[in-house]
PDB file of C-alpha atoms in Angstrom:
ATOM      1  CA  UNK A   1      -3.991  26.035   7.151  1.00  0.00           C
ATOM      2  CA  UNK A   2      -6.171  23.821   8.967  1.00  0.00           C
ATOM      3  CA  UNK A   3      -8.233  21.124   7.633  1.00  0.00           C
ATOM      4  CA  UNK A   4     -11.875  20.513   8.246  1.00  0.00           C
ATOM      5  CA  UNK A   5     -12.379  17.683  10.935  1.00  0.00           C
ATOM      6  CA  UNK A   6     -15.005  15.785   7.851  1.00  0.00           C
ATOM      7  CA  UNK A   7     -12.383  16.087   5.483  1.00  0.00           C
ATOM      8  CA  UNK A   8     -10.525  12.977   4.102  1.00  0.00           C
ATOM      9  CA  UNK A   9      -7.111  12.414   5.459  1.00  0.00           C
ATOM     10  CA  UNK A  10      -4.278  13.209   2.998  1.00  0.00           C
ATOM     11  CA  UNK A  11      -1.993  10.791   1.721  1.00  0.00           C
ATOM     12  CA  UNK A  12      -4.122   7.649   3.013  1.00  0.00           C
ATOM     13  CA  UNK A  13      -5.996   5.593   0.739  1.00  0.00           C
ATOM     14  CA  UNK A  14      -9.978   5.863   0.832  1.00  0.00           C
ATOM     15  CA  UNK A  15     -11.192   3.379   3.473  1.00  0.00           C
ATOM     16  CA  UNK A  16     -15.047   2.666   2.061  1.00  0.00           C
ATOM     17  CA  UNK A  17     -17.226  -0.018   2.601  1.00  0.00           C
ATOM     18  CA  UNK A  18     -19.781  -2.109   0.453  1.00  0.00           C
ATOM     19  CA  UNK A  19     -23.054  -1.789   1.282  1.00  0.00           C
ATOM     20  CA  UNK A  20     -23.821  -4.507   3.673  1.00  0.00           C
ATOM     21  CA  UNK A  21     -27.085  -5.586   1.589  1.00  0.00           C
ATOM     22  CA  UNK A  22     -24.966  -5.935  -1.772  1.00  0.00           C
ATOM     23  CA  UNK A  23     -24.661  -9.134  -1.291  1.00  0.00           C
ATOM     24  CA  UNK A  24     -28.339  -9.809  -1.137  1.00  0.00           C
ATOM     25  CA  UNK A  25     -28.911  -8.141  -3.909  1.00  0.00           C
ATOM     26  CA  UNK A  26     -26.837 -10.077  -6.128  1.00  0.00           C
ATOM     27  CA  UNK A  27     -28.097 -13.662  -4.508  1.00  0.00           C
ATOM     28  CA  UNK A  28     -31.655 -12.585  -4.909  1.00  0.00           C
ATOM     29  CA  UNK A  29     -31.332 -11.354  -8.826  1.00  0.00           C
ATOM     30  CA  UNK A  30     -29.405 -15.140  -9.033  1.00  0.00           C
ATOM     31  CA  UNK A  31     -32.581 -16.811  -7.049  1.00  0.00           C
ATOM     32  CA  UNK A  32     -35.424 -14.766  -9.060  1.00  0.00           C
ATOM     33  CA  UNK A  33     -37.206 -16.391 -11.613  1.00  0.00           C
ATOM     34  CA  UNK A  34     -35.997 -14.017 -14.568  1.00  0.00           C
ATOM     35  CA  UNK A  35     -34.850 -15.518 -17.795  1.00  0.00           C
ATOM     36  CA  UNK A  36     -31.171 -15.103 -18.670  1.00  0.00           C
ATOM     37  CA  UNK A  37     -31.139 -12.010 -20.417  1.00  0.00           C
ATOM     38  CA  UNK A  38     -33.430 -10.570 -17.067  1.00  0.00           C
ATOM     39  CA  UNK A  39     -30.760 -11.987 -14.796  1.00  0.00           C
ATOM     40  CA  UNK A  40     -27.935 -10.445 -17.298  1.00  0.00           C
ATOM     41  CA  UNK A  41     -29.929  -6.924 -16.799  1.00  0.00           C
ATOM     42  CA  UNK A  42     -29.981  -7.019 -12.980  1.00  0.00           C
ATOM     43  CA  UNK A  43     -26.355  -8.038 -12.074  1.00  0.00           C
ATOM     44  CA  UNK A  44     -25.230  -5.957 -15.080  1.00  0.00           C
ATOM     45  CA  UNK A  45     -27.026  -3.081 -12.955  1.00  0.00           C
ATOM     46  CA  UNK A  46     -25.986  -4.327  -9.496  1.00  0.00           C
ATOM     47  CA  UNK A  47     -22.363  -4.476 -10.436  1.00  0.00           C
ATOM     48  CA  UNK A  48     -22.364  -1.084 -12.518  1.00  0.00           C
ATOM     49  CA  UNK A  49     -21.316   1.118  -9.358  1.00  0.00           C
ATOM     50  CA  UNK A  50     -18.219  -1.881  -8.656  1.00  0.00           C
ATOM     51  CA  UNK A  51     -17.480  -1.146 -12.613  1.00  0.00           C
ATOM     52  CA  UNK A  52     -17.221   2.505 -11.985  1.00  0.00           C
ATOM     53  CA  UNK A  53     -15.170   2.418  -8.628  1.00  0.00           C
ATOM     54  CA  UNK A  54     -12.655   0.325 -10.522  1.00  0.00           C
ATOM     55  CA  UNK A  55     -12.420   2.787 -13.548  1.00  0.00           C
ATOM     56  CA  UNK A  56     -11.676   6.397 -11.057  1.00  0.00           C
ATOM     57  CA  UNK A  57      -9.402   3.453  -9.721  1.00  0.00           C
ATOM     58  CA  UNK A  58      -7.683   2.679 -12.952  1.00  0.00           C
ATOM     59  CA  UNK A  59      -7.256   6.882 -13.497  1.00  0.00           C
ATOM     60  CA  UNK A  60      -5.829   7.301 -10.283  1.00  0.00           C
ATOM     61  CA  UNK A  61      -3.461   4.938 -10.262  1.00  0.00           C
ATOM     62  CA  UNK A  62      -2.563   5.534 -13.920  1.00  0.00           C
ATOM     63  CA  UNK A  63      -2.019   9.290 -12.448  1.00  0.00           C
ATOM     64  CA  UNK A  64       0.288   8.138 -10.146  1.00  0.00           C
ATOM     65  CA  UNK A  65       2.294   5.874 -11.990  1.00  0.00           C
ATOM     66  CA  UNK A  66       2.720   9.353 -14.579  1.00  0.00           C
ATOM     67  CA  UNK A  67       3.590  11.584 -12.188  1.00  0.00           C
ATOM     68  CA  UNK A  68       5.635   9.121 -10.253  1.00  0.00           C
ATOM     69  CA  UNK A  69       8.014   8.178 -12.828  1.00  0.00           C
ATOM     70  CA  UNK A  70      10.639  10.037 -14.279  1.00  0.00           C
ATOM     71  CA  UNK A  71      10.289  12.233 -17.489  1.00  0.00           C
ATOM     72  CA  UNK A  72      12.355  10.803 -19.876  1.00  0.00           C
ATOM     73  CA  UNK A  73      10.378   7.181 -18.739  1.00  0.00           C
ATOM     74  CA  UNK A  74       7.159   7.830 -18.551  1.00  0.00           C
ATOM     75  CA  UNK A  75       6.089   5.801 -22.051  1.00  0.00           C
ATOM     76  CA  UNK A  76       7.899   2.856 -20.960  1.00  0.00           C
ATOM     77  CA  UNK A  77       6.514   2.652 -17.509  1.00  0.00           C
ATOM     78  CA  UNK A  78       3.186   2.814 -19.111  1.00  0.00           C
ATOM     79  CA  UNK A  79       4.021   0.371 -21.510  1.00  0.00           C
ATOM     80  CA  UNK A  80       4.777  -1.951 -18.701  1.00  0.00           C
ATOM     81  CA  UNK A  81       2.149  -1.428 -16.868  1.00  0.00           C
ATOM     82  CA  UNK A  82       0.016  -1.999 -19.824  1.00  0.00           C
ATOM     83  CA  UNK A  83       1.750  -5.023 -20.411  1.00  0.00           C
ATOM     84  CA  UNK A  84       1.545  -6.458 -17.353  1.00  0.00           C
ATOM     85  CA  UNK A  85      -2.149  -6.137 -16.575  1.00  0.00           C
ATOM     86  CA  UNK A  86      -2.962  -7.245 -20.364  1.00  0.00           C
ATOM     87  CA  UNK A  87      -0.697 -10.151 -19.997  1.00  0.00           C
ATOM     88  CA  UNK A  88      -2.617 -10.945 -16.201  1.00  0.00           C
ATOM     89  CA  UNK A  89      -5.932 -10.872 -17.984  1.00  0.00           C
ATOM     90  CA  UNK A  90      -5.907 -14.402 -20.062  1.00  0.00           C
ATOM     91  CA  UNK A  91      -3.257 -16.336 -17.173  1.00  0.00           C
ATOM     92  CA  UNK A  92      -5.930 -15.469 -14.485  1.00  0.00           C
ATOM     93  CA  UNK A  93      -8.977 -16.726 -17.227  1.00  0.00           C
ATOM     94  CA  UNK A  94      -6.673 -19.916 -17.645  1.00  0.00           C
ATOM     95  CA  UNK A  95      -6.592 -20.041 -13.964  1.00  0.00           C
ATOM     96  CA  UNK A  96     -10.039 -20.024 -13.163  1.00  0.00           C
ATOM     97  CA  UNK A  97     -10.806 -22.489 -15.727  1.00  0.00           C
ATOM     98  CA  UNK A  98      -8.247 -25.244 -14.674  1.00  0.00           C
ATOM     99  CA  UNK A  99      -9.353 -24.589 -10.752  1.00  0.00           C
ATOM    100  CA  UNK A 100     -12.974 -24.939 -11.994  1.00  0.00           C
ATOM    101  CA  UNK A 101     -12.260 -28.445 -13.442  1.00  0.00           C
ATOM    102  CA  UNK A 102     -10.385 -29.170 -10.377  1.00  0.00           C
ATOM    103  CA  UNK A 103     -12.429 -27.919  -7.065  1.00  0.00           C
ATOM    104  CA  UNK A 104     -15.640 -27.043  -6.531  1.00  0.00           C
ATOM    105  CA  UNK A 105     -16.696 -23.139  -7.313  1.00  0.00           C
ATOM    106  CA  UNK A 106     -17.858 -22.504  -3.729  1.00  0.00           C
ATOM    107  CA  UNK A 107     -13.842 -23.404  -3.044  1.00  0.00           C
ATOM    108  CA  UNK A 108     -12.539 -21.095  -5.281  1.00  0.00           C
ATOM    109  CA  UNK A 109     -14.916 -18.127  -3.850  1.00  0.00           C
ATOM    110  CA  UNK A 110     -13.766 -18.612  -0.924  1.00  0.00           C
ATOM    111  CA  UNK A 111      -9.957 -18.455  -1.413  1.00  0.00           C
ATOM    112  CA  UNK A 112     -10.831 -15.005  -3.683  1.00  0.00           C
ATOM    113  CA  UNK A 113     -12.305 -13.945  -0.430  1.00  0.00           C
ATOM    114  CA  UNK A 114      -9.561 -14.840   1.096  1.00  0.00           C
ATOM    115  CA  UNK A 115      -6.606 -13.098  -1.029  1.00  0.00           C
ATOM    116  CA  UNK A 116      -9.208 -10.328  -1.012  1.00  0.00           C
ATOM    117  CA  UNK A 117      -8.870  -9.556   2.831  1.00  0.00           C
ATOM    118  CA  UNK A 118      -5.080 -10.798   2.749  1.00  0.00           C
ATOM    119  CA  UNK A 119      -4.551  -7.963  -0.001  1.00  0.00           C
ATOM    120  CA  UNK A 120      -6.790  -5.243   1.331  1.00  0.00           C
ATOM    121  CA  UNK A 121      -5.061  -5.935   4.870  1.00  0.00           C
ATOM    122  CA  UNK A 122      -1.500  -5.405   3.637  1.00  0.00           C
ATOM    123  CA  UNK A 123      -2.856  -2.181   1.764  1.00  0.00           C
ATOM    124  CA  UNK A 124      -4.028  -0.348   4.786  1.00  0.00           C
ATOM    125  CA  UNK A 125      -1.304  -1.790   6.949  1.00  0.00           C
ATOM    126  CA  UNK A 126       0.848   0.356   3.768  1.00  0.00           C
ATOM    127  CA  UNK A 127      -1.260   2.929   4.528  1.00  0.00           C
ATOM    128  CA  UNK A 128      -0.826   3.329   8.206  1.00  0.00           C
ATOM    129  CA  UNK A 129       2.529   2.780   7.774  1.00  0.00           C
ATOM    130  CA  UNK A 130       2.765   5.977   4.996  1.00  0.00           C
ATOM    131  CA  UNK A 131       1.033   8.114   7.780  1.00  0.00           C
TER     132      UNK A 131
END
């Protein structure tokens, strides 16, 4: 069976993109004159499709990690998992805060940015490498 030429490849992950004007977005709902709960209301609603991405994310992987496992394991591979990103939650909070006392914010964007590409470039270089 042949596969249409605009379908998505199987087994790769989803290469998207952000919209290029995102960015803007969010600096201009920082810049505008709003009060807090207006500037609250407009990331809130900028962010929402970032929120949504993340939760098919969360199913998918959650998926995987079910189907992936064996059987008789399943419930503590979950629990792990579980564990793991509950337990990552506060230490990267604690994190943040300590590098905030430390180094400016604009520093600490940047080297997000940073492990952002480093990360995203290993994943497709996994990806390639799965093809």
């Amino acid at each position: 069976m042949e596969r249409a030429a605009d379908a998505p490849p199987s087994g790769r992950l989803a290469r998207t993109r952000s919209p290029p004007c995102a960015q803007a977005l969010i600096a201009g709902a920082l810049a505008a004159p709003l009060p807090a709960l207006g500037t609250f209301a407009a990331l809130a609603a900028l962010y929402l499709p970032t929120m949504a991405a993340c939760m098919c994310m969360s199913v998918v992987a959650t998926s995987w990690l079910q189907t992936e496992s064996p059987g008789t394991l399943v419930g503590k591979v979950m629990a792990l998992a579980l564990m793991l990103a509950n337990f990552a939650t506060p230490l990267g909070q604690l994190g943040y805060g300590v590098a905030l006392d430390l180094v400016p914010a604009w520093a600490i964007a940047l080297a997000a940015a940073g492990a952002t590409v480093v990360v995203a470039a290993w994943l497709a270089r996994s990806a390639r490498r799965q093809d």
